[in-house]
Tab-separated table of C-alpha atoms in Angstrom:
chain	number	residue	atom	x	y	z
A	184	MET	CA	141.612	-135.238	-36.144
A	185	THR	CA	142.005	-132.823	-33.243
A	186	GLN	CA	141.670	-133.897	-29.669
A	187	ILE	CA	138.749	-132.226	-27.895
A	188	GLN	CA	138.802	-131.241	-24.226
A	189	THR	CA	136.125	-133.269	-22.437
A	190	ALA	CA	134.904	-133.661	-18.897
A	191	ALA	CA	137.141	-136.701	-18.538
A	192	THR	CA	140.257	-134.632	-19.211
A	193	PRO	CA	141.956	-133.458	-15.991
A	194	PRO	CA	141.914	-129.711	-15.383
A	195	PRO	CA	145.077	-127.702	-16.043
A	196	ALA	CA	145.805	-127.535	-12.307
A	197	SER	CA	146.653	-131.243	-12.365
A	198	THR	CA	149.630	-130.589	-14.652
A	199	GLY	CA	151.849	-129.287	-11.861
A	200	ARG	CA	150.989	-132.221	-9.609
A	201	LEU	CA	151.789	-134.618	-12.441
A	202	LEU	CA	155.455	-133.518	-12.449
A	203	THR	CA	155.866	-134.175	-8.726
A	204	ARG	CA	154.147	-137.532	-8.350
A	205	MET	CA	155.377	-141.051	-8.813
A	206	PRO	CA	156.912	-142.153	-11.112
A	207	VAL	CA	157.445	-138.924	-13.080
A	208	LEU	CA	159.626	-137.198	-10.467
A	209	PRO	CA	162.120	-140.053	-9.872
A	210	LEU	CA	162.361	-140.772	-13.590
A	211	LEU	CA	163.081	-137.121	-14.373
A	212	THR	CA	165.674	-137.020	-11.585
A	213	ILE	CA	167.514	-140.147	-12.747
A	214	ALA	CA	167.407	-138.993	-16.373
A	215	PHE	CA	168.830	-135.588	-15.366
A	216	LEU	CA	171.757	-137.085	-13.440
A	217	THR	CA	172.504	-139.511	-16.263
A	218	ARG	CA	172.516	-136.785	-18.897
A	219	VAL	CA	174.833	-134.579	-16.842
A	220	THR	CA	177.303	-137.441	-16.523
A	221	VAL	CA	177.031	-138.502	-20.160
A	222	ALA	CA	177.542	-134.902	-21.331
A	223	ALA	CA	180.631	-134.524	-19.126
A	224	LEU	CA	182.255	-137.712	-20.445
A	225	PRO	CA	183.267	-136.486	-23.941
A	226	ILE	CA	184.584	-133.174	-22.552
A	227	THR	CA	186.938	-134.834	-20.079
A	228	LEU	CA	187.891	-137.516	-22.613
A	229	LEU	CA	188.612	-134.922	-25.315
A	230	LEU	CA	191.026	-132.965	-23.135
A	231	THR	CA	192.588	-136.155	-21.769
A	232	LEU	CA	193.358	-137.461	-25.258
A	233	ALA	CA	194.294	-134.040	-26.627
A	234	HIS	CA	196.935	-133.716	-23.921
A	235	THR	CA	198.501	-137.030	-24.972
A	236	TYR	CA	197.748	-137.443	-28.698
A	237	GLY	CA	196.720	-133.986	-29.977
A	238	TYR	CA	193.356	-132.554	-31.025
A	239	ALA	CA	193.199	-134.343	-34.387
A	240	ARG	CA	193.236	-137.819	-32.829
A	241	ALA	CA	191.139	-136.709	-29.861
A	242	GLY	CA	188.529	-135.353	-32.281
A	243	ALA	CA	188.642	-138.608	-34.238
A	244	VAL	CA	187.934	-140.608	-31.064
A	245	ASN	CA	185.082	-138.313	-30.002
A	246	GLY	CA	183.664	-138.172	-33.512
A	247	GLY	CA	183.893	-141.934	-34.009
A	248	TYR	CA	182.135	-142.558	-30.688
A	249	THR	CA	179.363	-140.098	-31.519
A	250	LEU	CA	178.797	-141.521	-35.013
A	251	VAL	CA	178.542	-145.108	-33.809
A	252	LEU	CA	176.276	-144.034	-30.959
A	253	ALA	CA	174.005	-142.241	-33.422
A	254	PHE	CA	173.873	-144.849	-36.190
A	255	LEU	CA	173.260	-147.858	-33.948
A	256	ALA	CA	170.848	-146.306	-31.429
A	257	PRO	CA	167.821	-146.725	-33.771
A	258	LEU	CA	168.720	-150.384	-34.345
A	259	ARG	CA	168.845	-151.029	-30.610
A	260	ALA	CA	165.559	-149.177	-30.174
A	261	ARG	CA	163.986	-151.341	-32.887
A	262	ILE	CA	164.677	-154.366	-30.673
A	263	LEU	CA	162.737	-152.714	-27.859
A	264	ASP	CA	159.871	-151.717	-30.177
A	265	ARG	CA	159.447	-155.236	-31.510
A	266	TRP	CA	160.076	-157.357	-28.412
A	267	GLY	CA	160.080	-154.914	-25.495
A	268	THR	CA	162.503	-157.036	-23.525
A	269	GLY	CA	164.137	-155.600	-20.405
A	270	LEU	CA	166.912	-158.191	-20.667
A	271	ALA	CA	168.194	-156.425	-23.787
A	272	LEU	CA	168.573	-153.176	-21.825
A	273	VAL	CA	170.488	-154.934	-19.052
A	274	LEU	CA	172.884	-156.618	-21.499
A	275	MET	CA	173.471	-153.348	-23.367
A	276	GLY	CA	174.060	-151.449	-20.140
A	277	ALA	CA	176.433	-154.033	-18.646
A	278	THR	CA	178.504	-154.168	-21.831
A	279	THR	CA	178.710	-150.385	-22.079
A	280	MET	CA	179.783	-149.984	-18.460
A	281	THR	CA	182.505	-152.594	-18.905
A	282	LEU	CA	183.860	-150.917	-22.027
A	283	MET	CA	183.759	-147.441	-20.470
A	284	THR	CA	185.834	-148.769	-17.572
A	285	LEU	CA	188.389	-150.092	-20.068
A	286	VAL	CA	188.442	-146.697	-21.818
A	287	ALA	CA	189.359	-145.041	-18.513
A	288	ILE	CA	192.126	-147.583	-17.988
A	289	SER	CA	193.471	-147.060	-21.497
A	290	ALA	CA	193.517	-143.274	-21.073
A	291	ALA	CA	195.333	-143.521	-17.734
A	292	ALA	CA	197.846	-146.086	-19.007
A	293	ARG	CA	198.344	-144.174	-22.287
A	294	TRP	CA	197.633	-147.131	-24.519
A	295	PRO	CA	197.912	-146.493	-28.288
A	296	TRP	CA	195.232	-144.013	-29.345
A	297	TRP	CA	193.568	-146.481	-31.731
A	298	THR	CA	192.989	-148.811	-28.754
A	299	THR	CA	191.031	-146.078	-27.008
A	300	LEU	CA	189.207	-145.405	-30.275
A	301	LEU	CA	188.087	-149.033	-30.592
A	302	LEU	CA	186.986	-149.191	-26.961
A	303	THR	CA	184.967	-145.974	-27.180
A	304	ILE	CA	183.347	-147.117	-30.435
A	305	GLY	CA	182.450	-150.397	-28.737
A	306	ALA	CA	180.901	-148.497	-25.829
A	307	GLY	CA	178.922	-146.325	-28.225
A	308	SER	CA	177.639	-149.331	-30.149
A	309	THR	CA	176.120	-150.937	-27.037
A	310	THR	CA	174.730	-147.897	-25.175
A	311	PRO	CA	171.099	-148.644	-24.209
A	312	PRO	CA	168.470	-146.215	-25.618
A	313	LEU	CA	167.169	-145.301	-22.164
A	314	ASN	CA	166.198	-141.716	-22.966
A	315	ALA	CA	164.170	-142.756	-26.012
A	316	ALA	CA	162.366	-145.442	-23.999
A	317	LEU	CA	161.556	-142.871	-21.325
A	318	ARG	CA	160.259	-140.270	-23.785
A	319	ALA	CA	158.122	-142.869	-25.542
A	320	SER	CA	156.645	-143.723	-22.130
A	321	TRP	CA	155.506	-140.189	-21.270
A	322	ARG	CA	152.295	-140.814	-23.230
A	323	ARG	CA	151.342	-143.385	-20.588
A	324	LEU	CA	151.639	-140.782	-17.843
A	325	THR	CA	149.406	-138.144	-19.417
A	326	THR	CA	145.743	-137.809	-20.320
A	327	GLY	CA	145.779	-134.844	-22.699
A	328	PRO	CA	147.899	-132.569	-24.881
A	329	ALA	CA	148.513	-130.060	-22.055
A	330	GLN	CA	149.986	-132.684	-19.741
A	331	LEU	CA	152.002	-134.243	-22.547
A	332	LYS	CA	153.500	-130.854	-23.414
A	333	ALA	CA	154.240	-130.195	-19.725
A	334	VAL	CA	156.143	-133.468	-19.256
A	335	HIS	CA	158.086	-133.117	-22.509
A	336	SER	CA	158.884	-129.500	-21.601
A	337	ALA	CA	160.136	-130.439	-18.143
A	338	ASP	CA	162.183	-133.302	-19.614
A	339	SER	CA	163.790	-131.113	-22.285
A	340	ILE	CA	164.445	-128.201	-19.895
A	341	LEU	CA	166.143	-130.526	-17.434
A	342	GLU	CA	168.185	-131.966	-20.286
A	343	GLU	CA	169.428	-128.520	-21.257
A	344	ALA	CA	170.079	-127.706	-17.600
A	345	GLY	CA	172.232	-130.839	-17.530
A	346	PHE	CA	174.182	-129.584	-20.516
A	347	VAL	CA	174.773	-126.333	-18.624
A	348	LEU	CA	175.958	-128.142	-15.512
A	349	ALA	CA	178.038	-130.759	-17.352
A	350	PRO	CA	180.728	-128.474	-18.882
A	351	LEU	CA	180.952	-126.410	-15.708
A	352	THR	CA	181.376	-129.567	-13.632
A	353	ALA	CA	183.821	-131.053	-16.122
A	354	GLY	CA	185.829	-127.822	-16.217
A	355	ALA	CA	186.005	-127.699	-12.420
A	356	ALA	CA	187.017	-131.374	-12.223
A	357	ILE	CA	189.753	-130.851	-14.830
A	358	ALA	CA	191.079	-127.818	-12.966
A	359	LEU	CA	191.134	-129.658	-9.628
A	360	LEU	CA	192.112	-133.191	-10.671
A	361	GLY	CA	193.690	-132.859	-14.098
A	362	PRO	CA	192.185	-134.284	-17.314
A	363	THR	CA	192.913	-137.975	-16.700
A	364	ARG	CA	191.699	-138.118	-13.089
A	365	ALA	CA	188.655	-136.033	-14.007
A	366	TYR	CA	187.743	-138.528	-16.711
A	367	GLU	CA	188.140	-141.447	-14.311
A	368	ALA	CA	185.856	-139.739	-11.776
A	369	THR	CA	183.271	-139.095	-14.498
A	370	VAL	CA	183.329	-142.746	-15.569
A	371	ALA	CA	182.749	-143.797	-11.942
A	372	CYS	CA	179.697	-141.513	-11.776
A	373	TYR	CA	178.525	-142.931	-15.099
A	374	LEU	CA	178.541	-146.472	-13.725
A	375	LEU	CA	176.397	-145.410	-10.764
A	376	VAL	CA	173.768	-143.412	-12.651
A	377	VAL	CA	173.339	-145.929	-15.479
A	378	THR	CA	172.820	-148.686	-12.918
A	379	ALA	CA	170.099	-146.564	-11.299
A	380	TYR	CA	168.534	-145.838	-14.709
A	381	LEU	CA	168.471	-149.519	-15.665
A	382	THR	CA	166.848	-150.357	-12.334
A	383	ALA	CA	164.149	-147.735	-12.901
A	384	ALA	CA	163.585	-148.915	-16.479
A	385	HIS	CA	163.031	-152.462	-15.209
A	386	HIS	CA	160.771	-151.351	-12.344
A	387	TYR	CA	158.508	-149.228	-14.540
A	388	ASN	CA	158.822	-151.459	-17.632
A	389	LEU	CA	159.733	-148.584	-19.952
A	390	THR	CA	160.254	-150.872	-22.939
A	391	ARG	CA	156.698	-152.232	-23.115
A	392	HIS	CA	154.025	-150.057	-24.691
A	393	PRO	CA	150.353	-150.671	-25.430
A	394	THR	CA	149.626	-150.781	-29.134
A	395	THR	CA	146.895	-148.218	-29.701
A	396	ASN	CA	147.663	-147.414	-33.342
A	397	THR	CA	149.755	-148.935	-36.116
A	398	ASP	CA	150.649	-148.103	-39.669
A	399	THR	CA	147.728	-149.855	-41.362
A	400	ASP	CA	148.618	-148.375	-44.754
A	401	ALA	CA	151.792	-150.468	-44.852
A	402	LEU	CA	149.735	-153.665	-44.595
A	403	HIS	CA	148.189	-152.995	-48.010
A	404	ASP	CA	151.346	-151.680	-49.709
A	405	PRO	CA	154.164	-154.266	-50.070
A	406	GLY	CA	156.655	-151.624	-51.241
A	407	ARG	CA	155.967	-149.438	-48.229
A	408	GLN	CA	156.171	-152.468	-45.977
A	409	ARG	CA	159.664	-153.291	-47.319
A	410	ARG	CA	160.807	-149.688	-46.880
A	411	LYS	CA	159.477	-149.684	-43.345
A	412	ALA	CA	161.278	-152.956	-42.561
A	413	TRP	CA	164.617	-151.460	-43.622
A	414	LEU	CA	164.257	-147.767	-42.812
A	415	GLY	CA	161.793	-147.859	-39.926
A	416	PRO	CA	160.604	-144.317	-39.098
A	417	LEU	CA	162.736	-142.819	-41.890
A	418	ALA	CA	160.371	-144.396	-44.427
A	419	ARG	CA	157.922	-141.603	-43.538
A	420	PRO	CA	158.587	-138.175	-45.090
A	421	ARG	CA	157.032	-136.358	-42.121
A	422	ILE	CA	159.521	-137.886	-39.711
A	423	VAL	CA	162.420	-137.065	-42.048
A	424	ALA	CA	161.179	-133.456	-42.107
A	425	ILE	CA	161.332	-133.420	-38.299
A	426	MET	CA	164.942	-134.617	-38.367
A	427	LEU	CA	166.394	-132.081	-40.840
A	428	PRO	CA	166.548	-129.054	-38.466
A	429	LEU	CA	168.016	-131.317	-35.784
A	430	PHE	CA	170.740	-132.404	-38.221
A	431	VAL	CA	171.714	-128.750	-38.676
A	432	MET	CA	171.688	-128.297	-34.912
A	433	GLY	CA	174.044	-131.262	-34.593
A	434	CYS	CA	176.480	-129.632	-37.017
A	435	VAL	CA	176.681	-126.537	-34.820
A	436	PHE	CA	176.933	-128.574	-31.609
A	437	GLY	CA	179.570	-130.951	-32.953
A	438	GLY	CA	181.689	-128.167	-34.360
A	439	THR	CA	181.605	-125.928	-31.308
A	440	GLY	CA	182.167	-128.860	-28.941
A	441	VAL	CA	185.618	-129.438	-30.454
A	442	LEU	CA	186.378	-125.881	-31.550
A	443	LEU	CA	185.665	-123.988	-28.333
A	444	PRO	CA	188.249	-125.668	-26.037
A	445	ALA	CA	190.970	-125.356	-28.677
A	446	TYR	CA	189.967	-121.768	-29.541
A	447	ALA	CA	190.010	-120.699	-25.890
A	448	GLN	CA	193.364	-122.368	-25.266
A	449	ALA	CA	194.859	-120.713	-28.364
A	450	HIS	CA	193.823	-117.331	-26.888
A	451	HIS	CA	195.273	-118.308	-23.488
A	452	ALA	CA	191.790	-118.117	-21.962
A	453	THR	CA	191.277	-121.570	-20.494
A	454	ALA	CA	188.834	-120.132	-17.956
A	455	TRP	CA	186.438	-119.441	-20.854
A	456	ILE	CA	186.084	-123.130	-21.799
A	457	GLY	CA	183.311	-123.910	-19.325
A	458	PRO	CA	181.232	-120.750	-19.957
A	459	LEU	CA	181.571	-121.095	-23.747
A	460	LEU	CA	180.482	-124.735	-23.711
A	461	ALA	CA	177.597	-123.889	-21.372
A	462	ALA	CA	176.362	-120.851	-23.343
A	463	THR	CA	174.082	-122.745	-25.734
A	464	SER	CA	172.514	-124.831	-22.985
A	465	THR	CA	172.044	-121.765	-20.783
A	466	GLY	CA	170.008	-120.237	-23.572
A	467	GLY	CA	168.214	-123.553	-23.926
A	468	VAL	CA	167.066	-123.493	-20.313
A	469	ILE	CA	165.814	-119.907	-20.643
A	470	GLY	CA	164.101	-120.593	-23.956
A	471	GLY	CA	162.535	-123.803	-22.670
A	472	LEU	CA	161.061	-122.070	-19.631
A	473	LEU	CA	159.668	-119.272	-21.801
A	474	TYR	CA	158.191	-121.739	-24.270
A	475	ALA	CA	156.624	-123.902	-21.558
A	476	THR	CA	154.985	-120.973	-19.773
A	477	THR	CA	153.973	-118.780	-22.726
A	478	PRO	CA	150.796	-119.619	-24.704
A	479	TRP	CA	151.506	-120.091	-28.408
A	480	HIS	CA	148.521	-121.372	-30.338
A	481	GLN	CA	149.972	-121.803	-33.821
A	482	PRO	CA	150.145	-125.332	-35.345
A	483	LEU	CA	153.138	-127.410	-34.309
A	484	TRP	CA	154.654	-127.535	-37.798
A	485	GLN	CA	154.472	-123.758	-38.196
A	486	LYS	CA	156.127	-123.279	-34.800
A	487	TYR	CA	158.781	-125.799	-35.768
A	488	ARG	CA	159.735	-123.821	-38.869
A	489	LEU	CA	159.909	-120.541	-36.931
A	490	LEU	CA	162.015	-122.101	-34.178
A	491	THR	CA	164.398	-123.539	-36.782
A	492	LEU	CA	164.824	-120.098	-38.252
A	493	GLY	CA	165.427	-118.586	-34.813
A	494	PHE	CA	168.144	-121.114	-34.019
A	495	ALA	CA	169.956	-120.897	-37.362
A	496	LEU	CA	170.043	-117.117	-37.856
A	497	PRO	CA	172.464	-116.227	-35.007
A	498	ALA	CA	174.729	-119.141	-35.961
A	499	CYS	CA	175.114	-117.670	-39.457
A	500	PHE	CA	177.285	-114.938	-37.897
A	501	LEU	CA	179.724	-117.276	-36.145
A	502	VAL	CA	182.263	-116.522	-38.877
A	503	LEU	CA	182.468	-112.972	-37.470
A	504	ALA	CA	182.712	-114.063	-33.831
A	505	HIS	CA	186.437	-113.711	-33.209
A	506	PRO	CA	186.140	-112.153	-29.716
A	507	LEU	CA	185.248	-114.798	-27.154
A	508	TRP	CA	182.445	-112.692	-25.659
A	509	LEU	CA	180.749	-112.362	-29.066
A	510	LEU	CA	181.082	-116.106	-29.642
A	511	ALA	CA	179.427	-116.764	-26.271
A	512	LEU	CA	176.634	-114.270	-27.039
A	513	LEU	CA	175.787	-115.848	-30.411
A	514	LEU	CA	175.730	-119.325	-28.885
A	515	LEU	CA	173.441	-118.047	-26.127
A	516	LEU	CA	171.046	-116.620	-28.739
A	517	CYS	CA	171.064	-119.919	-30.627
A	518	GLY	CA	170.382	-121.752	-27.405
A	519	LEU	CA	167.144	-119.837	-26.783
A	520	PHE	CA	165.537	-121.949	-29.514
A	521	VAL	CA	167.187	-125.304	-28.769
A	522	THR	CA	164.863	-126.636	-26.065
A	523	PRO	CA	161.663	-125.423	-27.803
A	524	LEU	CA	162.884	-127.184	-30.971
A	525	PHE	CA	163.371	-130.442	-29.089
A	526	ILE	CA	160.002	-130.112	-27.318
A	527	ASN	CA	158.268	-129.568	-30.662
A	528	ALA	CA	160.167	-132.461	-32.236
A	529	PHE	CA	159.000	-134.875	-29.542
A	530	LEU	CA	155.423	-133.573	-29.724
A	531	LEU	CA	155.446	-133.942	-33.511
A	532	LEU	CA	156.723	-137.517	-33.153
A	533	ASP	CA	153.966	-138.283	-30.648
A	534	ALA	CA	151.473	-137.072	-33.251
A	535	THR	CA	153.145	-138.774	-36.218
A	536	ALA	CA	154.814	-142.037	-35.168
A	537	THR	CA	152.774	-145.159	-34.587
A	538	ASP	CA	153.314	-147.397	-31.567
A	539	ASP	CA	155.198	-150.072	-33.503
A	540	ILE	CA	158.054	-147.609	-34.231
A	541	ARG	CA	157.690	-145.178	-31.325
A	542	ILE	CA	160.939	-145.819	-29.404
A	543	GLU	CA	162.980	-146.008	-32.606
A	544	ALA	CA	161.463	-142.742	-33.833
A	545	ASN	CA	162.445	-141.048	-30.572
A	546	THR	CA	166.028	-142.250	-30.940
A	547	TRP	CA	166.269	-140.473	-34.289
A	548	VAL	CA	165.864	-137.105	-32.535
A	549	GLY	CA	169.188	-137.682	-30.821
A	550	ALA	CA	170.676	-139.701	-33.669
A	551	SER	CA	170.095	-136.987	-36.266
A	552	THR	CA	171.993	-134.470	-34.131
A	553	ASP	CA	174.691	-136.987	-33.202
A	554	ILE	CA	175.375	-138.062	-36.800
A	555	ALA	CA	176.000	-134.471	-37.809
A	556	ASN	CA	177.843	-133.930	-34.538
A	557	GLY	CA	180.275	-136.769	-35.212
A	558	ILE	CA	180.971	-135.797	-38.825
A	559	ILE	CA	181.622	-132.150	-38.027
A	560	ALA	CA	183.655	-133.026	-34.909
A	561	ILE	CA	186.137	-134.947	-37.036
A	562	ILE	CA	186.400	-132.127	-39.587
A	563	ILE	CA	186.709	-129.375	-36.966
A	564	GLY	CA	189.242	-131.438	-35.021
A	565	THR	CA	191.472	-131.557	-38.090
A	566	LEU	CA	191.084	-127.811	-38.722
A	567	THR	CA	191.847	-126.857	-35.121
A	568	ALA	CA	194.901	-129.108	-35.101
A	569	HIS	CA	196.281	-126.820	-37.834
A	570	GLN	CA	195.018	-123.637	-36.125
A	571	ASN	CA	192.540	-122.977	-38.971
A	572	PHE	CA	189.977	-121.356	-36.670
A	573	ASN	CA	188.608	-118.973	-39.312
A	574	THR	CA	187.861	-121.845	-41.672
A	575	ALA	CA	186.173	-123.755	-38.848
A	576	LEU	CA	183.929	-120.804	-37.988
A	577	LEU	CA	183.089	-120.317	-41.682
A	578	LEU	CA	182.076	-123.986	-41.965
A	579	LEU	CA	179.729	-123.652	-38.976
A	580	SER	CA	178.174	-120.513	-40.490
A	581	CYS	CA	177.546	-122.388	-43.748
A	582	CYS	CA	175.811	-125.177	-41.833
A	583	ALA	CA	173.598	-122.598	-40.125
A	584	THR	CA	172.762	-121.044	-43.499
A	585	ALA	CA	171.525	-124.457	-44.632
A	586	GLY	CA	169.230	-124.436	-41.575
A	587	VAL	CA	167.773	-121.096	-42.642
A	588	LEU	CA	167.075	-122.495	-46.119
A	589	ILE	CA	165.393	-125.577	-44.621
A	590	ALA	CA	163.130	-123.362	-42.503
A	591	LEU	CA	162.177	-121.164	-45.465
A	592	THR	CA	161.626	-123.931	-48.012
A	593	SER	CA	160.167	-126.772	-45.929
A	594	PRO	CA	156.704	-127.902	-47.059
A	595	ARG	CA	153.685	-127.403	-44.841
A	596	HIS	CA	152.599	-130.388	-42.749
A	597	ASP	CA	150.037	-128.696	-40.543
A	598	HIS	CA	147.448	-131.472	-40.995
A	599	PRO	CA	148.834	-134.849	-39.830
A	600	PRO	CA	147.015	-138.019	-40.850
A	601	ALA	CA	144.145	-139.016	-38.591
A	602	HIS	CA	145.546	-142.468	-37.782
A	603	ALA	CA	148.710	-140.930	-36.335
A	604	GLU	CA	146.988	-138.800	-33.691
A	605	PRO	CA	148.110	-139.976	-30.230
A	606	GLN	CA	145.295	-141.330	-28.092
A	607	PRO	CA	145.216	-140.522	-24.355
A	608	LEU	CA	146.380	-143.525	-22.364
A	609	PRO	CA	145.564	-144.531	-18.776
A	610	PRO	CA	147.852	-142.814	-16.263
A	611	LEU	CA	150.617	-144.872	-14.729
A	612	THR	CA	150.577	-145.008	-10.913
A	613	GLY	CA	153.085	-147.752	-10.217
A	614	PRO	CA	155.273	-150.254	-12.053
A	615	ALA	CA	154.302	-150.192	-15.717
A	616	THR	CA	151.898	-152.772	-17.003
A	617	ASP	CA	150.354	-153.345	-20.373
A	618	HIS	CA	147.147	-151.370	-20.806
A	619	ALA	CA	144.233	-151.934	-23.096
A	620	PRO	CA	143.832	-149.360	-25.858
A	621	SER	CA	141.928	-146.249	-24.838
A	622	PRO	CA	138.601	-145.679	-26.599
A	623	SER	CA	138.692	-143.149	-29.422
């Protein structure tokens, strides 16, 4: 069922005002600052640990943290979907901040590397799913597909802008303070921004959502109900299809995140670390702005396949990118499709996921990239420790080739089921409250 523009739908001019009114603007601002800090943390930690323990162990710590963060985020989100308790967010956040402080102490005191590994894994296992709760709440701030696309676009563009700023900031901090002091400063910023995010989540009640649609088919199918109880959103083939291109993206991100600093250092070009790490996100900001401002009237699934192909094709040539400038150029080209892919993924989830799994489904966008990120980070860390840069680049090209095959062979899903179509919800003008379902 397709939503029809009616007289009750706000005119397009209201979209710009939506992004600057309460509470959208402060939520976007807090989310941006948090993402910048979170993205800078693994960079400073990687170089801190690499200086003391080598890239193999540093990659193991980063990869282990990312894997735990990815695998357990959907489970934490399931708690919020089922009970919507703000107390759970506070407990998760307080535990994570405590453990991150201990990680900074362990890095400064040069405790055994496995101690730092355990502490970072503990921090990853308790990180609150704030971004997923926020993205699941955007539906409450919009009254039509145009506004929903505008908010998701702004959110994703700001996220990519944060990933541009994070490596540049981390690189500057490392140059000025040294790796260990830079990591300590980043952890201090992390404590401040997460506290602000938790306060905003409590004020606007981001974990409580009105139930306007549920998976009624599962009520009449015991087998599907059991699969849903265990797998949650992954019990639905459409949602799995959304995650596959993001898994490929995570392979490229995870590999380059570990490879680029080591590759630049091996070529005695430390000044290239920041620009190389920021290249993909720079392209993401450009691509996101183009996507948000350019009309493109094809179905979401068809756009998703084309965007997957656009991201994967340049990455197939990473094996040939021995000069640093060519490596930066290919990553920039890949990045042009990153933000549009994320925007489409969130829009597809809004149209596919039901309210009883909405936050958990949103966590799988990040989790699918982070799982691949963590696996590849460990592998690439081992290869770079032995200076096998050619093998590492070949592995990343193979991952990108798999993305091309996914884009070319994925089935068509251009007609989502009627019960999954998101209904416009009443706009939120203050602290979030439970709303009655909107009429169909």
